[in-house]
CSV table of C-alpha atoms and ligand atoms in Angstrom, one decimal:
chain,number,residue,atom,x,y,z
P,18,UNK,CA,36.5,4.2,-8.5
P,19,UNK,CA,34.8,4.8,-5.1
P,20,UNK,CA,33.5,8.0,-3.6
P,21,UNK,CA,34.2,9.6,-0.2
P,22,UNK,CA,30.8,11.0,0.9
P,23,UNK,CA,30.3,13.3,3.9
P,24,UNK,CA,26.8,13.7,5.4
P,25,UNK,CA,25.9,16.4,7.9
P,26,UNK,CA,23.2,15.5,10.4
P,27,UNK,CA,21.8,17.6,13.2
P,28,UNK,CA,20.0,16.5,16.3
P,29,UNK,CA,17.1,18.8,16.8
P,30,UNK,CA,14.2,19.2,19.3
P,31,UNK,CA,11.1,17.8,17.7
P,32,UNK,CA,9.5,21.2,17.1
P,33,UNK,CA,6.7,19.4,15.2
P,34,UNK,CA,5.2,18.3,18.6
P,35,UNK,CA,5.5,21.6,20.6
P,36,UNK,CA,3.6,21.1,23.9
P,37,UNK,CA,2.9,23.8,26.6
P,38,UNK,CA,6.3,23.3,28.3
P,39,UNK,CA,8.3,23.7,25.0
P,40,UNK,CA,9.5,27.2,26.0
P,41,UNK,CA,11.3,28.2,29.1
P,42,UNK,CA,10.4,31.4,31.1
P,43,UNK,CA,13.4,33.1,29.4
P,44,UNK,CA,11.8,32.4,26.0
P,45,UNK,CA,14.3,29.9,24.9
P,46,UNK,CA,13.7,26.3,23.6
P,47,UNK,CA,13.2,23.9,26.5
P,48,UNK,CA,15.3,21.1,24.9
P,49,UNK,CA,14.7,18.8,27.8
P,50,UNK,CA,10.9,19.0,27.1
P,51,UNK,CA,11.1,18.2,23.5
P,52,UNK,CA,12.3,14.8,22.3
P,53,UNK,CA,15.5,15.0,20.3
P,54,UNK,CA,15.2,13.7,16.8
P,55,UNK,CA,17.3,13.3,13.6
P,56,UNK,CA,16.6,16.4,11.5
P,57,UNK,CA,14.2,15.2,8.9
P,58,UNK,CA,15.8,16.5,5.8
P,59,UNK,CA,19.2,15.1,6.9
P,60,UNK,CA,17.6,11.7,6.6
P,61,UNK,CA,16.8,12.6,3.0
P,62,UNK,CA,20.4,13.6,2.5
P,63,UNK,CA,21.6,10.3,4.1
P,64,UNK,CA,19.4,8.4,1.6
P,65,UNK,CA,21.0,10.1,-1.4
P,66,UNK,CA,24.4,9.2,0.1
P,67,UNK,CA,23.3,5.5,0.5
P,68,UNK,CA,22.1,5.4,-3.1
P,69,UNK,CA,25.5,6.7,-4.3
P,70,UNK,CA,27.2,4.0,-2.2
P,71,UNK,CA,24.9,1.4,-3.8
P,72,UNK,CA,25.9,2.6,-7.2
P,73,UNK,CA,29.7,3.0,-6.5
P,74,UNK,CA,30.8,-0.1,-4.5
P,75,UNK,CA,33.7,0.7,-2.1
P,76,UNK,CA,32.4,4.2,-1.5
P,77,UNK,CA,32.2,5.3,2.2
P,78,UNK,CA,29.8,7.6,4.1
P,79,UNK,CA,31.2,9.7,7.0
P,80,UNK,CA,28.5,11.4,9.1
P,81,UNK,CA,29.4,14.6,11.0
P,82,UNK,CA,27.2,16.1,13.8
P,83,UNK,CA,27.9,19.1,16.0
P,84,UNK,CA,26.0,19.3,19.3
P,85,UNK,CA,25.8,18.1,22.8
P,86,UNK,CA,27.4,14.7,23.6
P,87,UNK,CA,23.9,13.1,23.3
P,88,UNK,CA,23.9,14.0,19.6
P,89,UNK,CA,26.0,10.8,19.2
P,90,UNK,CA,22.5,9.3,18.9
P,91,UNK,CA,22.3,10.8,15.4
P,92,UNK,CA,25.5,9.0,14.5
P,93,UNK,CA,24.2,5.6,15.7
P,94,UNK,CA,21.0,6.2,13.7
P,95,UNK,CA,23.0,6.8,10.6
P,96,UNK,CA,25.2,3.7,11.2
P,97,UNK,CA,22.0,1.6,11.6
P,98,UNK,CA,20.9,2.7,8.2
P,99,UNK,CA,24.2,2.1,6.4
P,100,UNK,CA,26.7,4.9,7.1
P,101,UNK,CA,30.3,3.7,7.6
P,102,UNK,CA,31.6,6.0,10.3
P,103,UNK,CA,30.6,9.1,12.3
P,104,UNK,CA,32.1,12.0,14.2
P,105,UNK,CA,30.6,14.0,17.1
P,106,UNK,CA,31.9,17.6,17.3
P,107,UNK,CA,31.2,18.6,20.8
P,108,UNK,CA,32.8,21.1,23.1
P,109,UNK,CA,31.5,23.7,25.6
P,110,UNK,CA,33.1,26.5,23.6
P,111,UNK,CA,30.9,25.6,20.6
P,112,UNK,CA,27.7,26.5,22.5
P,113,UNK,CA,25.5,29.3,21.4
P,114,UNK,CA,26.7,29.2,17.8
P,115,UNK,CA,24.7,31.0,15.1
P,116,UNK,CA,24.9,29.8,11.5
P,117,UNK,CA,28.2,31.6,10.8
P,118,UNK,CA,29.9,29.9,13.7
P,119,UNK,CA,28.1,26.5,13.1
P,120,UNK,CA,29.1,26.5,9.4
P,121,UNK,CA,32.7,27.4,10.3
P,122,UNK,CA,32.9,24.6,12.8
P,123,UNK,CA,31.4,22.1,10.5
P,124,UNK,CA,33.7,23.2,7.7
P,125,UNK,CA,36.7,22.6,10.0
P,126,UNK,CA,35.4,19.2,10.8
P,127,UNK,CA,34.9,18.3,7.2
P,128,UNK,CA,38.5,19.4,6.4
P,129,UNK,CA,39.6,16.9,9.1
P,130,UNK,CA,37.6,14.1,7.5
P,131,UNK,CA,39.3,15.1,4.3
P,132,UNK,CA,39.4,14.0,0.6
P,133,UNK,CA,35.7,14.2,0.2
P,134,UNK,CA,34.0,14.0,-3.2
P,135,UNK,CA,30.6,15.2,-2.2
P,136,UNK,CA,29.1,16.8,1.0
P,137,UNK,CA,25.3,16.2,1.5
P,138,UNK,CA,23.2,18.0,4.1
P,139,UNK,CA,19.6,18.8,4.7
P,140,UNK,CA,18.1,22.0,3.1
P,141,UNK,CA,17.0,23.1,6.6
P,142,UNK,CA,17.0,22.3,10.3
P,143,UNK,CA,13.5,22.3,11.9
P,144,UNK,CA,14.7,24.3,14.9
P,145,UNK,CA,16.8,27.2,13.6
P,146,UNK,CA,15.0,27.0,10.2
P,147,UNK,CA,17.5,29.2,8.5
P,148,UNK,CA,18.7,27.0,5.6
P,149,UNK,CA,21.9,29.0,5.8
P,150,UNK,CA,24.5,26.4,7.0
P,151,UNK,CA,24.8,24.3,3.8
P,152,UNK,CA,25.5,27.3,1.5
P,153,UNK,CA,27.8,28.9,4.2
P,154,UNK,CA,29.9,25.6,4.3
P,155,UNK,CA,30.2,25.6,0.5
P,156,UNK,CA,31.5,29.2,0.7
P,157,UNK,CA,34.0,28.4,3.5
P,158,UNK,CA,35.4,25.4,1.6
P,159,UNK,CA,35.4,27.2,-1.8
P,160,UNK,CA,33.0,24.7,-3.3
P,161,UNK,CA,30.2,24.7,-5.8
P,162,UNK,CA,26.8,24.3,-4.2
P,163,UNK,CA,23.5,22.9,-5.4
P,164,UNK,CA,20.6,23.6,-3.0
P,165,UNK,CA,17.0,22.2,-2.8
P,166,UNK,CA,18.1,18.9,-4.4
P,167,UNK,CA,15.5,16.3,-5.0
P,168,UNK,CA,17.6,13.6,-6.6
P,169,UNK,CA,21.1,12.9,-7.7
P,170,UNK,CA,20.3,11.7,-11.2
P,171,UNK,CA,23.8,10.6,-12.3
P,172,UNK,CA,27.5,10.9,-11.3
P,173,UNK,CA,30.3,10.6,-13.8
P,174,UNK,CA,33.4,9.6,-11.9
P,175,UNK,CA,35.9,10.1,-14.8
P,176,UNK,CA,34.5,13.6,-15.7
P,177,UNK,CA,34.0,14.3,-12.0
P,178,UNK,CA,30.6,15.7,-12.7
P,179,UNK,CA,27.2,15.2,-11.1
P,180,UNK,CA,23.7,15.8,-12.5
P,181,UNK,CA,21.0,16.8,-10.0
P,182,UNK,CA,17.3,17.5,-10.1
P,183,UNK,CA,16.4,20.4,-7.8
P,184,UNK,CA,13.3,22.2,-6.7
P,185,UNK,CA,12.6,25.7,-7.9
P,186,UNK,CA,9.6,28.0,-7.6
P,187,UNK,CA,6.9,26.4,-9.7
P,188,UNK,CA,8.8,23.4,-10.8
P,189,UNK,CA,12.1,21.6,-11.0
P,190,UNK,CA,15.3,22.1,-12.9
P,191,UNK,CA,18.2,19.7,-13.8
P,192,UNK,CA,21.7,21.0,-13.2
P,193,UNK,CA,25.2,19.7,-13.8
P,194,UNK,CA,28.0,20.5,-11.4
P,195,UNK,CA,31.7,19.6,-10.8
P,196,UNK,CA,32.9,17.4,-7.9
P,197,UNK,CA,33.6,18.1,-5.1
P,198,UNK,CA,30.5,20.1,-4.1
P,199,UNK,CA,28.0,20.7,-1.4
P,200,UNK,CA,24.4,19.5,-2.0
P,201,UNK,CA,21.5,20.5,0.3
P,202,UNK,CA,18.6,18.0,0.1
P,203,UNK,CA,14.9,18.8,0.2
P,204,UNK,CA,12.3,17.0,2.1
P,205,UNK,CA,10.6,16.1,-1.2
P,206,UNK,CA,13.5,13.8,-2.0
P,207,UNK,CA,13.2,10.1,-1.4
P,208,UNK,CA,12.7,9.1,2.2
P,209,UNK,CA,15.5,7.3,4.0
P,210,UNK,CA,15.6,3.5,4.0
P,211,UNK,CA,14.9,2.0,7.4
P,212,UNK,CA,17.4,0.7,9.9
P,213,UNK,CA,19.0,-2.7,9.2
P,214,UNK,CA,18.5,-5.1,12.0
P,215,UNK,CA,22.0,-6.6,11.8
P,216,UNK,CA,23.5,-3.1,11.9
P,217,UNK,CA,21.4,-2.1,14.9
P,218,UNK,CA,22.8,-5.1,16.8
P,219,UNK,CA,26.3,-4.1,15.7
P,220,UNK,CA,26.2,-0.5,16.6
P,221,UNK,CA,23.6,0.0,19.4
P,222,UNK,CA,26.3,0.1,22.1
P,223,UNK,CA,28.7,2.3,20.1
P,224,UNK,CA,29.3,5.5,22.1
P,225,UNK,CA,31.3,8.7,22.1
P,226,UNK,CA,33.6,9.2,25.1
P,227,UNK,CA,31.5,11.9,26.6
P,228,UNK,CA,28.5,9.5,26.8
P,229,UNK,CA,30.4,7.1,29.0
P,230,UNK,CA,30.5,7.1,32.8
P,231,UNK,CA,34.1,7.6,34.1
P,232,UNK,CA,33.9,4.3,36.0
P,233,UNK,CA,33.2,2.5,32.7
P,234,UNK,CA,36.3,3.8,31.0
P,235,UNK,CA,38.3,0.6,31.5
P,236,UNK,CA,35.5,-1.7,30.3
P,237,UNK,CA,35.1,0.5,27.2
P,238,UNK,CA,38.8,0.5,26.5
P,239,UNK,CA,38.8,-3.3,26.5
P,240,UNK,CA,35.7,-3.5,24.4
P,241,UNK,CA,37.0,-0.9,21.8
P,242,UNK,CA,40.4,-2.7,21.6
P,243,UNK,CA,38.5,-5.7,20.3
P,244,UNK,CA,35.7,-3.9,18.5
P,245,UNK,CA,37.0,-0.4,17.4
P,246,UNK,CA,33.7,0.4,15.7
P,247,UNK,CA,32.2,0.7,19.3
P,248,UNK,CA,34.0,4.0,19.6
P,249,UNK,CA,32.4,7.0,17.9
P,250,UNK,CA,35.2,9.5,17.5
P,251,UNK,CA,34.6,12.8,19.4
P,252,UNK,CA,36.3,16.0,18.4
P,253,UNK,CA,36.6,19.2,20.3
P,254,UNK,CA,37.6,22.7,19.1
P,255,UNK,CA,41.3,21.9,19.3
P,256,UNK,CA,40.9,18.6,17.3
P,257,UNK,CA,39.4,20.5,14.4
P,258,UNK,CA,42.0,23.3,14.7
P,259,UNK,CA,39.2,25.8,15.2
P,260,UNK,CA,40.0,29.5,15.6
P,261,UNK,CA,38.4,30.4,19.1
P,262,UNK,CA,37.1,33.7,17.7
P,263,UNK,CA,35.1,32.0,15.0
P,264,UNK,CA,33.2,29.4,17.1
P,265,UNK,CA,30.4,29.4,19.6
P,266,UNK,CA,29.1,32.7,21.0
P,267,UNK,CA,32.5,34.4,20.2
P,268,UNK,CA,32.0,33.7,16.6
P,269,UNK,CA,28.3,34.5,16.4
P,270,UNK,CA,27.2,38.0,15.3
P,271,UNK,CA,23.6,36.7,15.6
P,272,UNK,CA,22.0,36.1,19.0
P,273,UNK,CA,18.6,34.5,19.3
P,274,UNK,CA,17.0,37.0,21.7
P,275,UNK,CA,13.8,35.0,22.3
P,276,UNK,CA,11.6,32.4,20.7
P,277,UNK,CA,7.9,33.0,21.0
P,278,UNK,CA,5.3,30.3,20.6
P,279,UNK,CA,2.7,31.8,18.2
P,280,UNK,CA,-0.7,30.2,18.7
P,281,UNK,CA,-3.5,31.7,16.7
P,282,UNK,CA,-6.7,32.3,18.8
P,283,UNK,CA,-10.2,31.8,17.4
P,284,UNK,CA,-11.0,35.6,17.4
P,285,UNK,CA,-8.3,36.1,14.8
P,286,UNK,CA,-9.7,33.6,12.3
P,287,UNK,CA,-12.8,33.9,10.1
P,288,UNK,CA,-14.6,31.3,8.1
P,289,UNK,CA,-15.3,32.3,4.5
P,290,UNK,CA,-17.6,30.7,2.0
P,291,UNK,CA,-16.6,30.4,-1.6
P,292,UNK,CA,-19.2,33.0,-2.6
P,293,UNK,CA,-18.0,35.8,-4.9
P,294,UNK,CA,-18.8,38.3,-2.2
P,295,UNK,CA,-16.6,36.6,0.4
P,296,UNK,CA,-13.8,36.1,-2.0
P,297,UNK,CA,-14.0,39.6,-3.4
P,298,UNK,CA,-14.1,41.0,0.2
P,299,UNK,CA,-11.0,38.9,1.2
P,300,UNK,CA,-9.1,40.1,-1.9
P,301,UNK,CA,-10.1,43.8,-1.2
P,302,UNK,CA,-8.9,43.4,2.4
P,303,UNK,CA,-5.6,41.8,1.4
P,304,UNK,CA,-5.0,44.6,-1.1
P,305,UNK,CA,-5.8,47.3,1.5
P,306,UNK,CA,-3.4,45.7,3.9
P,307,UNK,CA,-0.8,45.5,1.1
P,308,UNK,CA,-0.5,41.8,1.7
P,309,UNK,CA,-1.0,41.2,-2.0
P,310,UNK,CA,-0.7,43.5,-5.0
C,11,FAD,C1,14.4,29.6,16.8
C,11,FAD,C2,15.8,29.8,16.3
C,11,FAD,C3,16.1,30.9,15.5
C,11,FAD,C4,17.4,31.0,15.0
C,11,FAD,N1,17.7,32.1,14.1
C,11,FAD,C5,19.0,32.3,13.7
C,11,FAD,C6,19.3,33.3,12.8
C,11,FAD,O1,18.4,34.0,12.3
C,11,FAD,N2,20.5,33.4,12.3
C,11,FAD,C7,21.5,32.6,12.8
C,11,FAD,O2,22.7,32.8,12.4
C,11,FAD,N3,21.3,31.6,13.7
C,11,FAD,C8,20.0,31.4,14.1
C,11,FAD,N4,19.8,30.4,15.0
C,11,FAD,C9,20.8,29.6,15.5
C,11,FAD,C10,21.0,28.5,14.5
C,11,FAD,O3,19.9,27.6,14.6
C,11,FAD,C11,22.2,27.7,14.8
C,11,FAD,O4,23.3,28.4,14.4
C,11,FAD,C12,22.2,26.3,14.2
C,11,FAD,O5,23.3,25.6,14.7
C,11,FAD,C13,22.4,26.3,12.7
C,11,FAD,O6,21.3,26.9,12.0
C,11,FAD,P1,20.0,26.2,11.6
C,11,FAD,O7,19.5,25.4,12.7
C,11,FAD,O8,19.1,27.2,11.0
C,11,FAD,O9,20.5,25.2,10.4
C,11,FAD,P2,20.1,25.2,8.9
C,11,FAD,O10,21.0,26.2,8.1
C,11,FAD,O11,18.7,25.2,8.6
C,11,FAD,O12,20.7,23.7,8.6
C,11,FAD,C14,20.9,23.2,7.3
C,11,FAD,C15,21.6,21.9,7.4
C,11,FAD,O13,22.9,22.1,7.9
C,11,FAD,C16,23.3,21.0,8.7
C,11,FAD,N5,23.5,21.4,10.0
C,11,FAD,C17,23.1,22.5,10.7
C,11,FAD,N6,23.5,22.5,12.0
C,11,FAD,C18,24.2,21.4,12.1
C,11,FAD,C19,24.8,20.7,13.3
C,11,FAD,N7,24.8,21.3,14.5
C,11,FAD,N8,25.4,19.5,13.1
C,11,FAD,C20,25.4,18.9,11.9
C,11,FAD,N9,24.8,19.4,10.8
C,11,FAD,C21,24.2,20.6,10.9
C,11,FAD,C22,22.2,20.0,8.6
C,11,FAD,O14,22.4,19.1,7.5
C,11,FAD,C23,21.0,20.9,8.3
C,11,FAD,O15,19.9,20.2,7.6
C,11,FAD,C24,18.5,30.2,15.5
C,11,FAD,C25,18.2,29.2,16.4
C,11,FAD,C26,16.9,29.0,16.8
C,11,FAD,C27,16.6,27.9,17.7
């Protein structure tokens, strides 16, 4: 038997290389200044999906991303590494979504993909950093969830069960869970395999309709008629039958008021030696400030 695997992948500003122009005057992320990258832990999730596909021939991997039209780049990247298809969920009305609205939108998109056996996503996105979306999607789809996964150890198709090693405070634990389920994958899991050169050649010109210039529409239509894989399906709110009150700003009780770039200045740091006096002094200070104890 083969598996239908869904992977969620987010295009994020590379907050690991925050330069002076990373923030706008209004205190929001200046996405134009930061290179857009594949969310790192989503690559770990993709690798777990690819390993299942290696193990269960005939399985398929469908990647779903929600974002601006340029997030189709994340789909191409996943296709280069072995995914079978991808969907870009993009629509102006989806803008400003908090995790509640994001998870609702992604859950609707996953329902449209349909018949899934396992949904894999990253533990956390490096921009919002909430780690809320995976568990919220499981709740919306009424599915079991296993978070902080490090490795899918085994999957029993007939018993419809999966065994997963996951990270917990101070160690790991091995859990068994029923299919279908949502699994959030940790950055300590195996890194994703590199792009496959042949697949890069095949998919590098694949696009979503919103990426194409209107005057190219005819040329693309002719190309896609011959090579359907050159079209990355694009879904708006109507395509995923989304309730307008549950998406974008309308569906978001949380608003990010401002994002501040915290840079510690020298005067705020002190160099301590390993002497008993220094260590005792530090512990005393931490106790007084109720940071420990
Ligand atoms: C600095 C900052 C702070 C924020 N704080 C909050 C907050 O406190 N509460 C709140 O509700 N919202 C918050 N947001 C908004 C939040 O980032 C967005 O709702 C976002 O789309 C989802 O949350 P996240 O980035 O934290 O994702 P996480 O929950 O960390 O993402 C976990 C996984 O879900 C999947 N996923 C998440 N988003 C997408 C997507 N668009 N496409 C495909 N897969 C996806 C990925 O696999 C990802 O690894 C914040 C945004 C910013 C930039």
